[in-house]
Amino acid sequence: MDVFDRLESEVRGYCRSWPTVFTTAQGSHMIDENGKAYLDFFAGAGTLNYGHNNPQLKQRLLDYLAGDSVVHGLDMYTSAKREFLERFNEYVLKPRGLDYKVQFPGPAGNNSVEAALKLARKYTGRETVVSFTNAFHGMTLGALAVTGNSMKRTGAGVPLGHGVAMPYDNYLDGRTPDFLLFETMLDDSGSGLDKPAAVIVETVQGEGGINVATAEWLRGLQDLCRRHDILLIVDDVQMGCGRTGPFFSFEEAGITPDIVCLSKSLSGYGLPFAITLMKRELDVWDPGEHNGTFRGFNPAFVTAVGALEDYWTGDDFEKQTLAKGQQVQAALNEIAIAHAGDVDSVRGRGLAWGLVMKDPETAPKVCGEAFARGLLMETSGPEGEVVKLLPPLTTTESELATGLEIIADSVEAVRQKVTA
């Protein structure tokens, strides 16, 4: 593997935790060049909700490419784009009573976030955007300005302005009523808080440590935004496309954001694809005002349509995800009870879960032991204290059981090494 050390930038990250060369992948497994199979509880950081090389989606893609169909089209009209828009409206928007316009801002989640921030500022004529403690919205400058992680913010190399952080749900352990600080500052002309253009929020903070906002908190946030004429942006890049059960993570709360950011598993196949959804009256863009060379990646339209037709024509997939989530939660609770001295808590929704360790140094050790046993996981949280589980939504109950057993063995192995 010396070629990576010699030629690839020091910025590389995940590979440092998983020092092997992967060659093939199928379903919930990745295989390295030595033939060792790894159960994947990482899923491309939430990009592979339907598993690796999903056979139905792969066949659609192969057929499309074999027909010399359009691959690169910027924002030109193509048959693939038309079919995606029709199916997305039919299977996602209309059943949920959502009347959003669809923008193709570029191929990644940060492109979706940047478009949302720019649009909110253009529409309102204001500059400030409120985000929340431990938020993560991307690595470009606008997205970093509303991201909480200090290491990532420092990497910007320039001041990050026009963003203000407020406490996320339960950040103060229930000692302060929800939104007391936020609303007090909004109402006080001497607070120094300019009236925001928007609030941007993750309903479940993935990189922030699997922090789950309650439905009541989200409804309270929407109410605050409406009373103060502030746009509400939900960043559903990682938690959308069924990760928490419903297609959108905000459905459980019964809220309707003004703007929604989607990416990661939107293509269904790991192909780059992002959209920004906006209420119809917010679409005040001038033609070409926000663009990008790869904002209409037609192969991703094709696999996205396949994912919608194969998984989202009813509510069976949502129910299966929620049932699997209960399986994961039960097993993690057992681990937490058995290792009460090491595990602080279990938190999550759907198939996004975190095992919160009391000592931040323990979490990466658990993930290291899991890797040695054939399981891929990452850590999250401000100090990397959370063992984070994001298995593909298509992972079988048997595969989940196997992975959860590996996690239990890994926690025990770390404990034994500490006490040895």
Short mmCIF file of C-alpha atoms in Angstrom, two decimals:
data_model
loop_
_atom_site.label_atom_id
_atom_site.label_comp_id
_atom_site.label_asym_id
_atom_site.label_seq_id
_atom_site.Cartn_x
_atom_site.Cartn_y
_atom_site.Cartn_z
CA MET A 1 0.00 0.00 0.00
CA ASP A 2 3.05 2.30 -0.17
CA VAL A 3 1.69 3.96 -3.34
CA PHE A 4 -0.99 5.64 -1.24
CA ASP A 5 1.55 6.93 1.25
CA ARG A 6 3.81 8.24 -1.52
CA LEU A 7 1.24 9.80 -3.82
CA GLU A 8 -2.00 10.52 -1.96
CA SER A 9 -2.44 13.63 0.16
CA GLU A 10 -2.18 13.48 3.93
CA VAL A 11 -5.81 14.64 4.05
CA ARG A 12 -7.00 11.06 3.51
CA GLY A 13 -8.99 9.84 6.49
CA TYR A 14 -11.13 6.70 6.48
CA CYS A 15 -8.39 4.56 4.97
CA ARG A 16 -6.26 5.16 8.06
CA SER A 17 -8.82 3.27 10.14
CA TRP A 18 -9.24 0.50 7.57
CA PRO A 19 -5.72 -0.32 6.31
CA THR A 20 -6.57 -2.70 3.50
CA VAL A 21 -7.24 -2.41 -0.23
CA PHE A 22 -10.85 -3.11 -1.17
CA THR A 23 -11.61 -4.55 -4.59
CA THR A 24 -15.26 -5.63 -4.79
CA ALA A 25 -18.51 -5.03 -2.92
CA GLN A 26 -21.98 -6.52 -2.92
CA GLY A 27 -24.98 -5.85 -0.71
CA SER A 28 -23.78 -5.26 2.84
CA HIS A 29 -20.23 -6.51 2.30
CA MET A 30 -16.92 -5.22 0.97
CA ILE A 31 -14.09 -7.58 0.01
CA ASP A 32 -10.41 -6.72 0.03
CA GLU A 33 -7.69 -7.92 -2.32
CA ASN A 34 -6.83 -10.75 0.07
CA GLY A 35 -10.37 -12.09 -0.22
CA LYS A 36 -11.45 -11.07 3.28
CA ALA A 37 -15.08 -9.96 3.51
CA TYR A 38 -16.13 -7.09 5.75
CA LEU A 39 -19.67 -6.43 6.89
CA ASP A 40 -20.36 -2.78 6.14
CA PHE A 41 -21.99 -0.70 8.90
CA PHE A 42 -20.64 2.47 7.27
CA ALA A 43 -22.43 2.38 3.91
CA GLY A 44 -20.45 5.18 2.32
CA ALA A 45 -21.30 7.49 5.23
CA GLY A 46 -24.95 6.95 4.38
CA THR A 47 -24.57 6.96 0.59
CA LEU A 48 -25.41 3.28 0.10
CA ASN A 49 -28.82 2.89 1.72
CA TYR A 50 -29.68 0.19 -0.84
CA GLY A 51 -26.37 -1.64 -0.50
CA HIS A 52 -23.34 -2.01 -2.73
CA ASN A 53 -23.99 -2.78 -6.40
CA ASN A 54 -27.70 -3.30 -5.92
CA PRO A 55 -28.45 -5.74 -8.79
CA GLN A 56 -31.70 -4.13 -9.98
CA LEU A 57 -30.20 -0.65 -10.03
CA LYS A 58 -27.00 -1.92 -11.64
CA GLN A 59 -28.94 -3.47 -14.52
CA ARG A 60 -30.79 -0.21 -15.16
CA LEU A 61 -27.48 1.62 -15.26
CA LEU A 62 -25.84 -0.91 -17.59
CA ASP A 63 -28.81 -0.80 -19.96
CA TYR A 64 -28.72 3.00 -20.01
CA LEU A 65 -25.00 3.14 -20.77
CA ALA A 66 -25.21 0.39 -23.38
CA GLY A 67 -27.71 2.48 -25.32
CA ASP A 68 -25.30 5.41 -25.73
CA SER A 69 -27.69 7.50 -23.66
CA VAL A 70 -26.71 10.97 -22.43
CA VAL A 71 -24.21 10.87 -19.55
CA HIS A 72 -23.24 14.53 -19.25
CA GLY A 73 -25.89 17.14 -19.88
CA LEU A 74 -25.40 20.07 -17.46
CA ASP A 75 -28.96 21.37 -17.07
CA MET A 76 -30.15 20.46 -20.55
CA TYR A 77 -33.49 18.70 -20.89
CA THR A 78 -32.96 14.94 -21.12
CA SER A 79 -35.30 11.98 -21.01
CA ALA A 80 -33.51 10.70 -17.89
CA LYS A 81 -34.06 13.99 -16.06
CA ARG A 82 -37.71 14.08 -17.09
CA GLU A 83 -38.32 10.58 -15.77
CA PHE A 84 -36.63 11.38 -12.47
CA LEU A 85 -38.71 14.52 -11.96
CA GLU A 86 -41.92 12.67 -12.81
CA ARG A 87 -41.19 9.73 -10.51
CA PHE A 88 -39.89 11.88 -7.65
CA ASN A 89 -43.08 13.91 -7.78
CA GLU A 90 -45.25 10.79 -8.08
CA TYR A 91 -43.65 8.66 -5.35
CA VAL A 92 -42.22 11.21 -2.93
CA LEU A 93 -43.71 14.69 -3.15
CA LYS A 94 -47.39 14.15 -4.00
CA PRO A 95 -48.06 11.38 -1.45
CA ARG A 96 -46.69 13.71 1.25
CA GLY A 97 -48.58 16.77 0.07
CA LEU A 98 -45.34 18.63 -0.73
CA ASP A 99 -45.28 21.25 -3.48
CA TYR A 100 -41.54 21.79 -3.92
CA LYS A 101 -39.59 22.98 -6.94
CA VAL A 102 -36.47 20.88 -7.61
CA GLN A 103 -33.04 22.42 -8.16
CA PHE A 104 -30.00 20.45 -9.36
CA PRO A 105 -27.19 22.42 -7.69
CA GLY A 106 -24.21 20.11 -8.22
CA PRO A 107 -23.34 16.51 -7.40
CA ALA A 108 -22.69 16.59 -3.64
CA GLY A 109 -24.40 17.43 -0.38
CA ASN A 110 -22.37 20.58 0.16
CA ASN A 111 -23.60 21.83 -3.24
CA SER A 112 -27.16 21.41 -2.01
CA VAL A 113 -26.41 23.26 1.23
CA GLU A 114 -24.61 26.11 -0.54
CA ALA A 115 -27.58 26.57 -2.88
CA ALA A 116 -29.98 26.59 0.07
CA LEU A 117 -27.98 29.22 1.94
CA LYS A 118 -27.61 31.44 -1.12
CA LEU A 119 -31.28 31.15 -1.99
CA ALA A 120 -32.39 32.01 1.55
CA ARG A 121 -30.21 35.10 1.55
CA LYS A 122 -31.36 36.17 -1.91
CA TYR A 123 -35.04 35.70 -1.07
CA THR A 124 -34.98 37.48 2.30
CA GLY A 125 -32.28 40.06 1.64
CA ARG A 126 -30.67 39.09 4.96
CA GLU A 127 -27.25 37.56 5.62
CA THR A 128 -27.24 35.70 8.95
CA VAL A 129 -28.02 31.99 9.10
CA VAL A 130 -28.58 30.24 12.41
CA SER A 131 -27.31 26.69 12.86
CA PHE A 132 -26.92 24.49 15.93
CA THR A 133 -24.26 23.15 18.23
CA ASN A 134 -22.51 20.05 16.83
CA ALA A 135 -23.99 20.63 13.38
CA PHE A 136 -22.25 19.42 10.24
CA HIS A 137 -23.32 20.75 6.83
CA GLY A 138 -20.28 20.30 4.59
CA MET A 139 -16.70 21.39 3.93
CA THR A 140 -17.14 24.30 1.51
CA LEU A 141 -16.94 27.78 3.01
CA GLY A 142 -20.65 28.54 3.27
CA ALA A 143 -21.43 25.12 4.70
CA LEU A 144 -18.48 25.35 7.11
CA ALA A 145 -19.80 28.65 8.43
CA VAL A 146 -22.84 26.78 9.77
CA THR A 147 -20.83 23.74 10.95
CA GLY A 148 -19.87 23.36 14.58
CA ASN A 149 -16.73 21.19 14.52
CA SER A 150 -13.74 23.39 15.37
CA MET A 151 -11.17 21.24 13.54
CA LYS A 152 -13.14 21.38 10.30
CA ARG A 153 -13.81 25.11 10.69
CA THR A 154 -10.12 25.85 11.27
CA GLY A 155 -9.31 24.12 7.99
CA ALA A 156 -11.11 26.88 6.10
CA GLY A 157 -8.12 29.17 6.51
CA VAL A 158 -10.30 32.29 6.42
CA PRO A 159 -12.88 33.82 8.76
CA LEU A 160 -16.28 32.12 8.57
CA GLY A 161 -18.95 34.76 8.92
CA HIS A 162 -22.70 35.29 8.86
CA GLY A 163 -23.41 32.17 10.90
CA VAL A 164 -24.62 31.97 14.51
CA ALA A 165 -24.89 28.77 16.56
CA MET A 166 -27.75 28.07 18.95
CA PRO A 167 -28.23 25.10 21.35
CA TYR A 168 -29.49 21.92 19.70
CA ASP A 169 -32.21 19.86 21.34
CA ASN A 170 -31.11 18.76 24.84
CA TYR A 171 -27.71 20.41 24.44
CA LEU A 172 -28.19 21.94 27.90
CA ASP A 173 -29.59 18.71 29.40
CA GLY A 174 -33.07 20.15 29.82
CA ARG A 175 -31.92 22.88 32.20
CA THR A 176 -33.10 25.66 29.87
CA PRO A 177 -36.44 25.75 28.05
CA ASP A 178 -36.23 25.14 24.32
CA PHE A 179 -35.33 28.23 22.26
CA LEU A 180 -35.20 30.53 25.29
CA LEU A 181 -31.83 31.97 24.26
CA PHE A 182 -32.73 32.10 20.57
CA GLU A 183 -36.07 33.84 21.02
CA THR A 184 -34.74 36.22 23.66
CA MET A 185 -31.98 37.34 21.31
CA LEU A 186 -34.42 37.72 18.42
CA ASP A 187 -36.66 39.94 20.54
CA ASP A 188 -33.83 42.07 21.98
CA SER A 189 -32.57 44.81 19.66
CA GLY A 190 -29.41 44.96 21.75
CA SER A 191 -28.52 41.26 21.49
CA GLY A 192 -26.25 41.68 18.49
CA LEU A 193 -28.13 39.02 16.53
CA ASP A 194 -29.19 40.34 13.14
CA LYS A 195 -32.53 38.96 11.99
CA PRO A 196 -31.63 35.69 10.27
CA ALA A 197 -32.43 34.79 6.70
CA ALA A 198 -32.81 31.15 7.70
CA VAL A 199 -32.27 28.43 10.24
CA ILE A 200 -30.55 25.24 9.04
CA VAL A 201 -30.97 22.03 11.03
CA GLU A 202 -30.39 18.28 10.91
CA THR A 203 -33.21 16.31 12.52
CA VAL A 204 -30.57 13.75 13.52
CA GLN A 205 -27.00 15.01 13.71
CA GLY A 206 -24.91 12.27 12.16
CA GLU A 207 -21.36 13.61 12.26
CA GLY A 208 -22.25 15.45 15.45
CA GLY A 209 -22.75 12.18 17.32
CA ILE A 210 -26.21 10.77 16.39
CA ASN A 211 -27.97 13.50 18.34
CA VAL A 212 -31.71 13.06 17.80
CA ALA A 213 -34.06 16.02 17.89
CA THR A 214 -37.51 15.24 19.27
CA ALA A 215 -40.60 15.84 17.18
CA GLU A 216 -41.74 18.42 19.74
CA TRP A 217 -38.48 20.35 19.43
CA LEU A 218 -38.66 20.36 15.64
CA ARG A 219 -42.25 21.57 15.70
CA GLY A 220 -41.23 24.30 18.14
CA LEU A 221 -38.42 25.33 15.82
CA GLN A 222 -40.78 25.55 12.84
CA ASP A 223 -43.20 27.63 14.91
CA LEU A 224 -40.43 30.02 15.96
CA CYS A 225 -39.30 30.43 12.36
CA ARG A 226 -42.81 31.17 11.14
CA ARG A 227 -43.51 33.71 13.89
CA HIS A 228 -40.31 35.57 13.09
CA ASP A 229 -40.49 35.24 9.29
CA ILE A 230 -37.34 33.10 9.10
CA LEU A 231 -36.90 30.35 6.50
CA LEU A 232 -36.44 26.80 7.81
CA ILE A 233 -33.88 24.64 5.99
CA VAL A 234 -33.66 20.92 6.81
CA ASP A 235 -30.34 19.33 5.84
CA ASP A 236 -31.44 15.78 5.01
CA VAL A 237 -28.26 14.87 3.16
CA GLN A 238 -27.36 11.95 5.44
CA MET A 239 -30.64 11.22 7.20
CA GLY A 240 -32.93 11.47 4.17
CA CYS A 241 -33.82 8.81 1.60
CA GLY A 242 -35.19 6.51 4.28
CA ARG A 243 -32.33 6.43 6.78
CA THR A 244 -34.64 7.18 9.74
CA GLY A 245 -37.57 5.19 8.31
CA PRO A 246 -39.69 7.65 6.27
CA PHE A 247 -38.22 9.03 3.05
CA PHE A 248 -37.64 12.42 4.73
CA SER A 249 -36.37 12.45 8.29
CA PHE A 250 -38.67 15.36 9.21
CA GLU A 251 -41.89 13.49 8.41
CA GLU A 252 -42.24 12.08 11.91
CA ALA A 253 -42.40 15.62 13.32
CA GLY A 254 -45.09 16.67 10.86
CA ILE A 255 -43.22 19.78 9.77
CA THR A 256 -42.84 21.26 6.28
CA PRO A 257 -39.45 22.93 5.78
CA ASP A 258 -39.14 25.83 3.38
CA ILE A 259 -36.00 24.31 1.83
CA VAL A 260 -34.69 20.72 1.95
CA CYS A 261 -31.19 19.48 1.08
CA LEU A 262 -30.81 15.92 -0.28
CA SER A 263 -27.83 13.96 -1.56
CA LYS A 264 -25.87 10.82 -0.53
CA SER A 265 -28.34 7.95 -1.15
CA LEU A 266 -30.50 9.92 -3.58
CA SER A 267 -28.99 8.15 -6.61
CA GLY A 268 -29.49 4.80 -4.90
CA TYR A 269 -26.23 3.47 -6.28
CA GLY A 270 -23.48 5.64 -4.84
CA LEU A 271 -23.38 7.93 -7.87
CA PRO A 272 -22.92 11.66 -7.18
CA PHE A 273 -26.32 13.36 -7.03
CA ALA A 274 -27.84 16.19 -5.01
CA ILE A 275 -30.96 18.32 -5.16
CA THR A 276 -32.26 21.33 -3.29
CA LEU A 277 -36.02 21.44 -2.76
CA MET A 278 -37.75 24.76 -2.23
CA LYS A 279 -41.27 25.95 -1.74
CA ARG A 280 -42.58 27.24 -5.04
CA GLU A 281 -42.65 30.91 -4.01
CA LEU A 282 -38.98 30.80 -3.01
CA ASP A 283 -37.76 30.03 -6.52
CA VAL A 284 -36.39 33.49 -7.27
CA TRP A 285 -33.20 32.41 -9.03
CA ASP A 286 -32.14 34.13 -12.22
CA PRO A 287 -31.15 31.65 -14.97
CA GLY A 288 -27.64 30.35 -14.33
CA GLU A 289 -27.28 32.28 -11.06
CA HIS A 290 -26.25 29.09 -9.27
CA ASN A 291 -24.80 26.41 -11.51
CA GLY A 292 -22.16 23.72 -11.90
CA THR A 293 -20.68 21.54 -14.62
CA PHE A 294 -21.97 18.30 -13.08
CA ARG A 295 -25.35 19.45 -11.85
CA GLY A 296 -27.29 17.03 -14.07
CA PHE A 297 -25.57 13.63 -13.90
CA ASN A 298 -27.91 11.54 -16.00
CA PRO A 299 -26.75 8.05 -14.87
CA ALA A 300 -27.70 9.09 -11.34
CA PHE A 301 -31.18 10.03 -12.54
CA VAL A 302 -31.56 6.49 -13.90
CA THR A 303 -30.57 4.68 -10.71
CA ALA A 304 -32.54 7.15 -8.58
CA VAL A 305 -35.68 6.29 -10.54
CA GLY A 306 -34.93 2.62 -9.95
CA ALA A 307 -34.62 3.18 -6.21
CA LEU A 308 -37.91 5.07 -6.11
CA GLU A 309 -39.78 2.43 -8.10
CA ASP A 310 -38.25 -0.54 -6.27
CA TYR A 311 -38.47 0.77 -2.69
CA TRP A 312 -40.84 3.74 -2.39
CA THR A 313 -44.12 2.83 -4.09
CA GLY A 314 -45.62 1.88 -0.71
CA ASP A 315 -44.69 1.91 2.98
CA ASP A 316 -43.21 -1.60 3.28
CA PHE A 317 -39.61 -0.40 3.07
CA GLU A 318 -40.18 2.20 5.77
CA LYS A 319 -41.72 -0.40 8.08
CA GLN A 320 -38.83 -2.79 7.48
CA THR A 321 -36.30 -0.10 8.33
CA LEU A 322 -38.09 0.80 11.57
CA ALA A 323 -38.28 -2.88 12.57
CA LYS A 324 -34.57 -3.34 11.92
CA GLY A 325 -33.92 -0.21 13.93
CA GLN A 326 -35.69 -1.79 16.90
CA GLN A 327 -33.45 -4.84 16.52
CA VAL A 328 -30.34 -2.65 16.57
CA GLN A 329 -31.56 -0.60 19.52
CA ALA A 330 -32.33 -3.68 21.60
CA ALA A 331 -28.89 -5.18 20.97
CA LEU A 332 -27.07 -1.93 21.70
CA ASN A 333 -29.03 -1.52 24.93
CA GLU A 334 -27.87 -4.97 25.99
CA ILE A 335 -24.27 -3.97 25.28
CA ALA A 336 -24.75 -0.75 27.25
CA ILE A 337 -26.11 -2.65 30.26
CA ALA A 338 -23.34 -5.26 30.12
CA HIS A 339 -20.70 -2.51 29.90
CA ALA A 340 -22.27 0.21 32.02
CA GLY A 341 -18.84 1.34 33.15
CA ASP A 342 -17.77 2.11 29.59
CA VAL A 343 -20.95 3.00 27.72
CA ASP A 344 -22.71 6.27 28.46
CA SER A 345 -25.84 5.87 26.33
CA VAL A 346 -27.48 4.58 23.16
CA ARG A 347 -29.21 6.94 20.76
CA GLY A 348 -30.59 6.94 17.27
CA ARG A 349 -33.57 6.51 14.94
CA GLY A 350 -34.36 4.13 12.11
CA LEU A 351 -31.01 2.68 11.05
CA ALA A 352 -28.79 5.49 12.33
CA TRP A 353 -27.45 4.57 15.77
CA GLY A 354 -24.70 5.57 18.13
CA LEU A 355 -23.09 3.78 21.05
CA VAL A 356 -21.80 6.65 23.17
CA MET A 357 -18.65 5.80 25.13
CA LYS A 358 -17.77 7.53 28.39
CA ASP A 359 -14.10 7.79 27.41
CA PRO A 360 -13.69 9.30 23.92
CA GLU A 361 -10.54 7.23 23.40
CA THR A 362 -12.58 4.04 23.66
CA ALA A 363 -14.74 4.53 20.57
CA PRO A 364 -11.94 4.31 17.96
CA LYS A 365 -10.53 1.30 19.80
CA VAL A 366 -13.91 -0.43 19.54
CA CYS A 367 -14.04 0.36 15.83
CA GLY A 368 -10.49 -0.98 15.45
CA GLU A 369 -11.41 -4.26 17.14
CA ALA A 370 -14.49 -4.46 14.93
CA PHE A 371 -12.38 -3.99 11.80
CA ALA A 372 -10.11 -6.84 12.89
CA ARG A 373 -13.23 -8.99 13.20
CA GLY A 374 -14.57 -8.02 9.78
CA LEU A 375 -16.89 -5.08 10.49
CA LEU A 376 -16.60 -1.52 9.15
CA MET A 377 -17.75 1.33 11.41
CA GLU A 378 -16.71 4.92 12.02
CA THR A 379 -16.79 7.23 15.00
CA SER A 380 -18.60 10.54 15.31
CA GLY A 381 -19.27 13.24 17.85
CA PRO A 382 -17.23 16.31 18.83
CA GLU A 383 -14.54 14.17 20.45
CA GLY A 384 -15.05 11.01 18.38
CA GLU A 385 -16.75 9.43 21.38
CA VAL A 386 -19.59 7.74 19.48
CA VAL A 387 -19.42 4.36 17.76
CA LYS A 388 -21.62 5.11 14.75
CA LEU A 389 -23.76 2.55 12.93
CA LEU A 390 -25.09 3.31 9.43
CA PRO A 391 -25.71 -0.10 7.83
CA PRO A 392 -27.40 -0.27 4.42
CA LEU A 393 -31.17 -0.27 4.83
CA THR A 394 -31.22 -3.52 2.85
CA THR A 395 -29.03 -5.29 5.43
CA THR A 396 -30.78 -8.48 6.51
CA GLU A 397 -31.78 -9.20 10.09
CA SER A 398 -29.22 -12.00 10.13
CA GLU A 399 -26.45 -9.67 8.95
CA LEU A 400 -27.46 -7.10 11.56
CA ALA A 401 -27.30 -9.78 14.25
CA THR A 402 -23.82 -10.78 13.11
CA GLY A 403 -22.58 -7.19 13.15
CA LEU A 404 -24.10 -6.47 16.54
CA GLU A 405 -22.42 -9.55 17.96
CA ILE A 406 -19.09 -8.30 16.60
CA ILE A 407 -19.70 -4.94 18.29
CA ALA A 408 -20.39 -6.68 21.61
CA ASP A 409 -17.19 -8.74 21.25
CA SER A 410 -15.24 -5.60 20.32
CA VAL A 411 -16.40 -3.64 23.35
CA GLU A 412 -15.48 -6.57 25.55
CA ALA A 413 -12.07 -6.91 23.92
CA VAL A 414 -11.29 -3.23 24.56
CA ARG A 415 -12.39 -3.60 28.18
CA GLN A 416 -10.15 -6.60 28.68
CA LYS A 417 -7.14 -4.82 27.23
CA VAL A 418 -7.70 -1.84 29.53
CA THR A 419 -7.97 -4.00 32.63
CA ALA A 420 -5.14 -6.36 31.68
#
